[in-house]
Short mmCIF file of C-alpha atoms in Angstrom, two decimals:
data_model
loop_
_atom_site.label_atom_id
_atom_site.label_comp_id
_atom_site.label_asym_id
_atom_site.label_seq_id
_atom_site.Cartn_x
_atom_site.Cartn_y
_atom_site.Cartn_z
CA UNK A 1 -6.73 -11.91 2.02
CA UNK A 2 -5.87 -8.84 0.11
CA UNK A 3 -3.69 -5.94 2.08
CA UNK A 4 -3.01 -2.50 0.76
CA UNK A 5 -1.81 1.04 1.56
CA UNK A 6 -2.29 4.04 -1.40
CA UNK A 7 -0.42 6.78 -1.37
CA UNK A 8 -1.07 9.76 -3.15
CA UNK A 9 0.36 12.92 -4.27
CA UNK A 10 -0.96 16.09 -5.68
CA UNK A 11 -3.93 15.30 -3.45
CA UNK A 12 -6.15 12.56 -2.79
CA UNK A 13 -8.52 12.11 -5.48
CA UNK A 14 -6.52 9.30 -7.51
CA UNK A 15 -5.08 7.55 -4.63
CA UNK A 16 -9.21 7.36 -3.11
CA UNK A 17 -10.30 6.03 -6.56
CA UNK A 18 -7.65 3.14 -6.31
CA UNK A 19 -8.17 2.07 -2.65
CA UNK A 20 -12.02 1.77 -3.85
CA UNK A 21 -11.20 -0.15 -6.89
CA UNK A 22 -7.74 -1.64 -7.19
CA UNK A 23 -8.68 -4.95 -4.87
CA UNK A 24 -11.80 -5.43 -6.95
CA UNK A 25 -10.19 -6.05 -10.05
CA UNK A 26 -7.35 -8.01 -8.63
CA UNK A 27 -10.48 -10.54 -7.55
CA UNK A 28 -12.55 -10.36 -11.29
CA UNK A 29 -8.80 -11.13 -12.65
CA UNK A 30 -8.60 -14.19 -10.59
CA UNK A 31 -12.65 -15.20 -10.44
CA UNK A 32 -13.21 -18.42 -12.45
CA UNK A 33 -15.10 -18.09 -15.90
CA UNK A 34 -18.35 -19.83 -14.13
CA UNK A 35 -17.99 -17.00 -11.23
CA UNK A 36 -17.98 -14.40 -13.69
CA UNK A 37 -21.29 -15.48 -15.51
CA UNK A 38 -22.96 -15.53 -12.81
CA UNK A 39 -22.58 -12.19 -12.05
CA UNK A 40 -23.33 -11.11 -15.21
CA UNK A 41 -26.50 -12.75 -15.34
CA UNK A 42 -27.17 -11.44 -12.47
CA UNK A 43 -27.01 -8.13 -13.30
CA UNK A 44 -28.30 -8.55 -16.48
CA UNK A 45 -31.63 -9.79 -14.66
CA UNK A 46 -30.91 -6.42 -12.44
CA UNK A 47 -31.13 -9.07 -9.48
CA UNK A 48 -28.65 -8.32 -6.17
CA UNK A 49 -25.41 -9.39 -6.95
CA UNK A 50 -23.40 -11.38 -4.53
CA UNK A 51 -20.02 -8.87 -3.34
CA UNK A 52 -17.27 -9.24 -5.12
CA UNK A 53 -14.93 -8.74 -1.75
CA UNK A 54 -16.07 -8.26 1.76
CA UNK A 55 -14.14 -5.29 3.02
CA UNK A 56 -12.70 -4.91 6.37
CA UNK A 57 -13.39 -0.68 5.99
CA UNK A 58 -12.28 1.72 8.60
CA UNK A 59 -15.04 3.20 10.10
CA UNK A 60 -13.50 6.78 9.32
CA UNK A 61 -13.22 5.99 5.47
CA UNK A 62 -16.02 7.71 3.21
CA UNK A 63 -17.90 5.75 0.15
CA UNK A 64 -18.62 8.45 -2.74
CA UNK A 65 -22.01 6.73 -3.55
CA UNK A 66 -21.83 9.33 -6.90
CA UNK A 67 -19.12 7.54 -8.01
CA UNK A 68 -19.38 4.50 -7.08
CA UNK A 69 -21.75 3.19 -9.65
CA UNK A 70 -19.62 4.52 -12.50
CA UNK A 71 -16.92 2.65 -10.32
CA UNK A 72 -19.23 -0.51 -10.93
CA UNK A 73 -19.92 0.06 -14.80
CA UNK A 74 -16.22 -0.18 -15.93
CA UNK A 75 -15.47 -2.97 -13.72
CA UNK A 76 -18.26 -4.88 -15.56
CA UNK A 77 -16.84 -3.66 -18.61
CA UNK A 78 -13.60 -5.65 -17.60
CA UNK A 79 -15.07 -8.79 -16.73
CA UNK A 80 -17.39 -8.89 -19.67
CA UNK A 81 -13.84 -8.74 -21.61
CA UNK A 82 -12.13 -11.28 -19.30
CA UNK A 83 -15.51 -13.45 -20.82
CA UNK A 84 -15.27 -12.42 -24.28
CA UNK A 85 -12.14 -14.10 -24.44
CA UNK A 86 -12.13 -17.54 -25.99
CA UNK A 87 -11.37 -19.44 -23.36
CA UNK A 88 -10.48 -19.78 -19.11
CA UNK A 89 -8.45 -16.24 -18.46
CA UNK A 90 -6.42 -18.79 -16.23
CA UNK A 91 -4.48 -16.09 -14.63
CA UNK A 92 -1.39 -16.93 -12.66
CA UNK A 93 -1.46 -14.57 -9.44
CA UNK A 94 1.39 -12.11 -10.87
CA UNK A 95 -0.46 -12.36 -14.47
CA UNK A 96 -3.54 -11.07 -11.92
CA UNK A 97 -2.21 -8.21 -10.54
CA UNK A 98 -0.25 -7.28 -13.86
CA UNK A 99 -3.59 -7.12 -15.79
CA UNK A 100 -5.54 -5.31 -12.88
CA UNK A 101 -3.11 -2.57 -12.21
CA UNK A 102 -2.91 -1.27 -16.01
CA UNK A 103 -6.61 -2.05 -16.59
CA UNK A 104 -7.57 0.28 -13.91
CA UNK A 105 -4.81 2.73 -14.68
CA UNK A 106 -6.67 2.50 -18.18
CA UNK A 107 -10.26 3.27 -16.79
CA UNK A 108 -8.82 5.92 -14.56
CA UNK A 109 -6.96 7.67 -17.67
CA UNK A 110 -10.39 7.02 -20.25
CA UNK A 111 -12.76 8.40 -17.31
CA UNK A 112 -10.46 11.68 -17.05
CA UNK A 113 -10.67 11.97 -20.74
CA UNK A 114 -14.73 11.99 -20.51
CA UNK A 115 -15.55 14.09 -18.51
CA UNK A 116 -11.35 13.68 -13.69
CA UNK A 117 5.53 4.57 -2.43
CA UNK A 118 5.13 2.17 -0.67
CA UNK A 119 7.15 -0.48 1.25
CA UNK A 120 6.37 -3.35 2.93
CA UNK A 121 8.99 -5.17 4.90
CA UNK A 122 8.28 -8.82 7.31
CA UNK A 123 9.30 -9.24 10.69
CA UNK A 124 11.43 -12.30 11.07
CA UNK A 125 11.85 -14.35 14.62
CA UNK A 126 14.79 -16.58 13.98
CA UNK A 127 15.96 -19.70 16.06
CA UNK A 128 17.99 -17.78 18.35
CA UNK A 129 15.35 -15.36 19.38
CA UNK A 130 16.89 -12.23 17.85
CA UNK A 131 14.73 -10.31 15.20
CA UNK A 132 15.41 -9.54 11.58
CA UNK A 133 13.87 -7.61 8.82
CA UNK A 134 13.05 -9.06 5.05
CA UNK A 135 12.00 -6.29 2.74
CA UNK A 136 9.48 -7.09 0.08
CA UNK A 137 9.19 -4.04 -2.38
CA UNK A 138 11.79 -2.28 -3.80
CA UNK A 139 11.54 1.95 -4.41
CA UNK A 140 10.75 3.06 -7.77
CA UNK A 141 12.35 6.44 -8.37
CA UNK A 142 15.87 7.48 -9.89
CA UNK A 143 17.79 5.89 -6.66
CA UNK A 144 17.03 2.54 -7.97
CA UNK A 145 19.10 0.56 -10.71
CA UNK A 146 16.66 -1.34 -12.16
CA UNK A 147 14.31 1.56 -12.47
CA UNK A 148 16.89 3.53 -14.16
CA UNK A 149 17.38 0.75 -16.61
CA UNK A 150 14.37 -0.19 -17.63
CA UNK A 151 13.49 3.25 -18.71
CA UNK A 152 16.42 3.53 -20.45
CA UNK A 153 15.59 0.51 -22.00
CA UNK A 154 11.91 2.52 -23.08
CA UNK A 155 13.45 5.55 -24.47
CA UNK A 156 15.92 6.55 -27.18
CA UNK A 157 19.26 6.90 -25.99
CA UNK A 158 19.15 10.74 -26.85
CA UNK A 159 16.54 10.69 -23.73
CA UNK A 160 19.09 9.18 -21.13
CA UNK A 161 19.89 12.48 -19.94
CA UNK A 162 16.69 13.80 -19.47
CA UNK A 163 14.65 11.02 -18.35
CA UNK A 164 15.48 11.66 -14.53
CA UNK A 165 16.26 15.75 -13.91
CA UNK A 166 17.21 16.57 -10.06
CA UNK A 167 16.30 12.63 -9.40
CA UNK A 168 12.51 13.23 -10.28
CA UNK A 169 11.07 11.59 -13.86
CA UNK A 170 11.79 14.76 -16.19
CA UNK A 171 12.31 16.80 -13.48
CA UNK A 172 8.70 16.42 -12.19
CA UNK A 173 7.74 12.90 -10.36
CA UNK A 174 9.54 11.21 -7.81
CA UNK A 175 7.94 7.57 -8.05
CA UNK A 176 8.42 6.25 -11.62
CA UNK A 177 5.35 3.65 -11.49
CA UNK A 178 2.18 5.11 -10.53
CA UNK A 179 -1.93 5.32 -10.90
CA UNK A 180 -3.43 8.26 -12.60
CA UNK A 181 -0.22 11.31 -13.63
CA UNK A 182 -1.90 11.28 -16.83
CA UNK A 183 0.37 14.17 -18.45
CA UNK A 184 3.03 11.48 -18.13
CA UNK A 185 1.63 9.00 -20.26
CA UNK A 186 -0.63 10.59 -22.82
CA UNK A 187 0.82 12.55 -25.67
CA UNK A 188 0.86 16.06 -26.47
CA UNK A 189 -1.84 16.15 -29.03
CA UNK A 190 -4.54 14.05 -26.50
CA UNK A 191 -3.62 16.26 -23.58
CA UNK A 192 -4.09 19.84 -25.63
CA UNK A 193 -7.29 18.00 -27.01
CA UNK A 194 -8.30 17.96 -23.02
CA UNK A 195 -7.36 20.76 -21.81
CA UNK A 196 -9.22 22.33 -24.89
CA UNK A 197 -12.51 20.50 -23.95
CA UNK A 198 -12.65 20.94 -20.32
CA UNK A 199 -14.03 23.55 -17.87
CA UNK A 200 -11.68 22.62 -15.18
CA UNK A 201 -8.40 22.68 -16.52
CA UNK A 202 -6.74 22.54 -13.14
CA UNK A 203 -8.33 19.30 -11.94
CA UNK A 204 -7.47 17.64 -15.07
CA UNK A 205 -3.29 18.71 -15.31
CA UNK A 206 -1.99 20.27 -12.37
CA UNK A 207 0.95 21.27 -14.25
CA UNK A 208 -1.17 22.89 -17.05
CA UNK A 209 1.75 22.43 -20.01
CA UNK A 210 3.25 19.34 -21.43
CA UNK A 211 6.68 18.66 -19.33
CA UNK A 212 9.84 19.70 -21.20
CA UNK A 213 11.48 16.95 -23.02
CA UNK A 214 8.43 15.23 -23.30
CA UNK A 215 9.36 13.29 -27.18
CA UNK A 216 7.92 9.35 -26.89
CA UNK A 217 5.22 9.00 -23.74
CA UNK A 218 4.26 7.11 -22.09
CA UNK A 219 7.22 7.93 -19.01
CA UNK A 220 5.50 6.58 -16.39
CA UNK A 221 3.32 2.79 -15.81
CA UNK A 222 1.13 1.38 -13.38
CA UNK A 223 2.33 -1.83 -14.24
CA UNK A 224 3.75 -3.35 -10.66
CA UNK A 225 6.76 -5.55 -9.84
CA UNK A 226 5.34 -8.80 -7.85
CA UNK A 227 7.24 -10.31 -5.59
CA UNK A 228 6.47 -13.82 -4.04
CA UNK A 229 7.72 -15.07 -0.79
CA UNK A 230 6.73 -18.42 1.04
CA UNK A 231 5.50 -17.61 4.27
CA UNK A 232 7.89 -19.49 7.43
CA UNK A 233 6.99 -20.29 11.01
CA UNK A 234 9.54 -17.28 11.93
CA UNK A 235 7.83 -14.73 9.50
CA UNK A 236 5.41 -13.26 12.38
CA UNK A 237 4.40 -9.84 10.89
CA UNK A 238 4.01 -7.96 7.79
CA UNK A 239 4.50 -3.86 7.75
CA UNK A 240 2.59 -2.48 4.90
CA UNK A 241 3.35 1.51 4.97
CA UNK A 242 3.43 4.62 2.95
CA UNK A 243 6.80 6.51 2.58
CA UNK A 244 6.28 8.93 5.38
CA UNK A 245 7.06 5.90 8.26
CA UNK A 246 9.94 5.14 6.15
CA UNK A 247 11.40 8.41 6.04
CA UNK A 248 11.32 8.50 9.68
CA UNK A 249 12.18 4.99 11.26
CA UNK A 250 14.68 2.45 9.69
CA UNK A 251 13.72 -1.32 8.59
CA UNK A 252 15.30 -1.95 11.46
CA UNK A 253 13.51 0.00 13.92
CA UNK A 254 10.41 -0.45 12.82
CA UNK A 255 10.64 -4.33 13.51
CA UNK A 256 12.37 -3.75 16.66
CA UNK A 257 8.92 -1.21 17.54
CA UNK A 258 6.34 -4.20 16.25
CA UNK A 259 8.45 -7.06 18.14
CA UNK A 260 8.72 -5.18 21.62
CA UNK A 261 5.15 -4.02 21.33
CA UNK A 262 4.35 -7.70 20.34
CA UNK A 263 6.41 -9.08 23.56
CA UNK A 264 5.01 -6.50 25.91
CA UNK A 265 1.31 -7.20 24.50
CA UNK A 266 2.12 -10.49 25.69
CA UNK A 267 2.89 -10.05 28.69
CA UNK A 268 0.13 -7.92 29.94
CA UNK A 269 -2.32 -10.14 28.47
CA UNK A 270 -0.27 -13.03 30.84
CA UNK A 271 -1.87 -13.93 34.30
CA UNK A 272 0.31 -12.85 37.18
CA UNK A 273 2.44 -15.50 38.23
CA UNK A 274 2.81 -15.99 42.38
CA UNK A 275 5.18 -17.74 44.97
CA UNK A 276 3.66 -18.96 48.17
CA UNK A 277 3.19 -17.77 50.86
CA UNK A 278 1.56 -15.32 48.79
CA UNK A 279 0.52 -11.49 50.95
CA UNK A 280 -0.14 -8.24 50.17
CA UNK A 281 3.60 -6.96 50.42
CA UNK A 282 4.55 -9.18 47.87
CA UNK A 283 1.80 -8.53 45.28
CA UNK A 284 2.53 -4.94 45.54
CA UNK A 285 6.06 -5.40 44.26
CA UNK A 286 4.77 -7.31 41.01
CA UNK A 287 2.85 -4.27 40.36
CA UNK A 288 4.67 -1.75 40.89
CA UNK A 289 7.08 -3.96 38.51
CA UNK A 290 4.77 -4.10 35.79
CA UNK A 291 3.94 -0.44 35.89
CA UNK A 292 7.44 0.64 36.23
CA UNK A 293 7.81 -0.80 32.54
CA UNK A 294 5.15 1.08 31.07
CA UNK A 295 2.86 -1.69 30.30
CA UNK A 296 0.17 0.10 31.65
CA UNK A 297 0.19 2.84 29.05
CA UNK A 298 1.02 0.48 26.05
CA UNK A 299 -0.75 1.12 23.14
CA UNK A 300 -3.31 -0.98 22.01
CA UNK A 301 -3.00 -0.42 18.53
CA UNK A 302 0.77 -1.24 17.23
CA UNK A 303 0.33 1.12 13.52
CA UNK A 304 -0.36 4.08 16.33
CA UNK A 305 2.72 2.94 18.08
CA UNK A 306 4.53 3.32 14.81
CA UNK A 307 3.17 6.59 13.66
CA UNK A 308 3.94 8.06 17.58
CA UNK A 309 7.43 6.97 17.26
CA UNK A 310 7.87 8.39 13.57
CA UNK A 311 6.62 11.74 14.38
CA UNK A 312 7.50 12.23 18.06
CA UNK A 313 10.67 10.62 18.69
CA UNK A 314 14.00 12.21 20.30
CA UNK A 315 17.58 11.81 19.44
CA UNK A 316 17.76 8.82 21.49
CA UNK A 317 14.68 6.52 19.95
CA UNK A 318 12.11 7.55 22.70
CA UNK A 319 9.14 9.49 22.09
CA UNK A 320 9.14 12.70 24.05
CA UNK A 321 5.83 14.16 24.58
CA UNK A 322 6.37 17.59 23.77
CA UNK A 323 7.32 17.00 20.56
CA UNK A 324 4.88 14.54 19.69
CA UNK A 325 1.66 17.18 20.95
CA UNK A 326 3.51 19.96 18.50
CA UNK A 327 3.79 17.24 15.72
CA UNK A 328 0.28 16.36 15.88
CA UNK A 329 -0.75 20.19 16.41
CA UNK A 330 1.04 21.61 13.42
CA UNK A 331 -1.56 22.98 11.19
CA UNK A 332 -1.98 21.06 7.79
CA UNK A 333 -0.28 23.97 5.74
CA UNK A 334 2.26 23.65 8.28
CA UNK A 335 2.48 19.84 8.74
CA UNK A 336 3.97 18.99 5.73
CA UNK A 337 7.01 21.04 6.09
CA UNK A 338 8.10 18.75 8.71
CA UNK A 339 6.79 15.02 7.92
CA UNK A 340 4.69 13.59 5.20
CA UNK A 341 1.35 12.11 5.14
CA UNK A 342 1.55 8.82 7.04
CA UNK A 343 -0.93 5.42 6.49
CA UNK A 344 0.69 2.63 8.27
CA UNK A 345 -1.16 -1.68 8.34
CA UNK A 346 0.50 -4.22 10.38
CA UNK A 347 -0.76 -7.53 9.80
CA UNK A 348 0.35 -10.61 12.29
CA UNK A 349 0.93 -14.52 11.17
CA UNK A 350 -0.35 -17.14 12.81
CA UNK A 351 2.82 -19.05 12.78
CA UNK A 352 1.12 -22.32 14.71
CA UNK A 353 -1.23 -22.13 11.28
CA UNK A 354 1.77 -21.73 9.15
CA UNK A 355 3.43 -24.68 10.39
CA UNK A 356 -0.33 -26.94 10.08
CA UNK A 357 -0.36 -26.04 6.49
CA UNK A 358 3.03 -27.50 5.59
CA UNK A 359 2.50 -30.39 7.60
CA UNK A 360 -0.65 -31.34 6.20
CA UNK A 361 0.72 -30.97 2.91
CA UNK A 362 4.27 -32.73 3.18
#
């Protein structure tokens, strides 16, 4: 199973066109050679081809049907080059996900041209009950090391200076790997050559001038840093968000939100338990128990639970009501003033799964 959360700045167009696509060449990159043919043939023969994916979609999320056969064309143009090749692409997964990131990056940057940050942390249980957090991704702006270096690394030393101005990439992005930005990888003489050519300049560069000290592009790569960990009995959930949770709640907190949610869940999915002589008195109690712990209003969705204590949350951790109603009531000029755009997918382990794998497999 694939999981993924895009963010997107400078609106929503680029970060749409990547949650449509991104997964789909992940799976072509990995599809074996035979898998691959048969597709083509398929549509070759303009026969129904068998999908690619099946997507788990929310029910709010909108298919650009206009689009989305264009979307289809240069994804055939990528496997008909994964088949061109001479023999098995034989991927590795992190080969994969390499390749499919800066192929579509490529299609995204050659469609413009004819004629348009993320964490994820795991939830660890460990023997003595208490919880712990295990961050998987790393941010890649000026605040990170390895970032830093490996543009360095890129440029001419005579860039150092200017390659991160007021900690943005020459003074303009935040991340430093991204989809789409395209005035931050092409050079100057294909981006006049663009701007010349189309009717809607402002779609196409929405800083309509080269960026200042802008001497050996590209600046900025979709290529992404892949991380591999071994799932464990005690890993019980993965927290796959966009920045704006991240800015608000701590690693910390945010597994401390999941686990008590998870534990309370629990419990009010649990029978009632009773000691005899059992009467009316007495069941009374146990209710008025569990309600006086708020089970009753839990909610039933955990990435809500998140996003209510990001945005409505007091000094002390709890979510005061007041301030979450003006939060979600601010109007969307307004809104952003106060809290970014948050997209938030919690995804739970099966841990008695985990541990049949790796015993079937000793």
């Amino acid at each position: 199973m694939m999981f993924g959360v895009f963010d997107g700045h400078a609106g929503a167009a680029c970060a749409q066109a990547v949650s449509e696509r991104l997964l789909h060449y992940i799976a072509v990159s990995l599809m074996p050679r035979q898998s691959l043919e048969e597709i083509e043939l398929a549509v070759e023969a303009m026969k129904p081809v068998r999908p690619i994916l099946q997507r788990h979609r929310h029910p709010n999320d909108v298919e650009y049907q206009e689009i989305a056969s264009q979307y289809f064309e240069n994804l055939r143009v990528y496997w008909q080059h994964l088949l061109d090749l001479d023999s098995e692409p034989g991927f590795s997964l992190e080969e994969a996900m390499i390749c499919a990131f800066k192929r579509l990056d490529s299609d995204i940057s050659l469609e413009v041209q004819a004629p348009q940050e993320n964490e994820a942390i795991l939830g660890v249980r460990e023997e003595d009950g208490t919880w712990s957090t295990l961050p998987l991704t790393r941010d890649h702006n000026a605040y990170d090391e390895f970032e830093i270096r490996r543009l360095k690394r890129e440029h001419p030393r005579s860039e150092e200076k200017t390659l991160f101005v007021n900690d943005r990439l020459l003074g303009i992005l935040m991340p430093s790997r991204a989809f789409g930005d395209v005035q931050l990888k092409w050079s100057k003489e294909l981006q006049h050559s663009i701007l010349e050519n189309s009717c809607d300049v402002e779609a196409l560069n929405i800083y309509q001038y080269v960026p200042p000290n802008y001497h050996t592009p590209p600046y900025l790569t979709a290529e992404p840093e892949v991380t591999y960990h071994k799932l464990r009995s005690k890993d019980k959930f993965l927290v796959i968000a966009s920045d704006g949770l991240w800015e608000m709640l701590s690693n910390e907190k945010v597994v401390k939100l999941v686990a008590g949610h998870l534990t309370e869940l629990n419990m009010q999915k649990s029978p009632l338990t009773f000691k005899k002589p059992i009467n009316l008195g007495y069941m009374h109690n146990l209710l008025l128990q569990r309600k006086s712990k708020g089970l009753a209003s839990l909610d039933q969705n955990i990435a809500t639970h998140l996003i209510r204590h990001a945005i409505g949350s007091n000094e002390y951790g709890e979510v005061d009501p007041e301030k979450l109603a003006a939060m979600l009531t601010l109007p969307e000029d307004l809104a952003r003033m106060y809290r970014d755009d948050i997209t938030v997918t919690v995804v739970y382990f099966n841990s008695e799964t985990i541990e049949d794998y790796y015993r079937n497999h000793e």
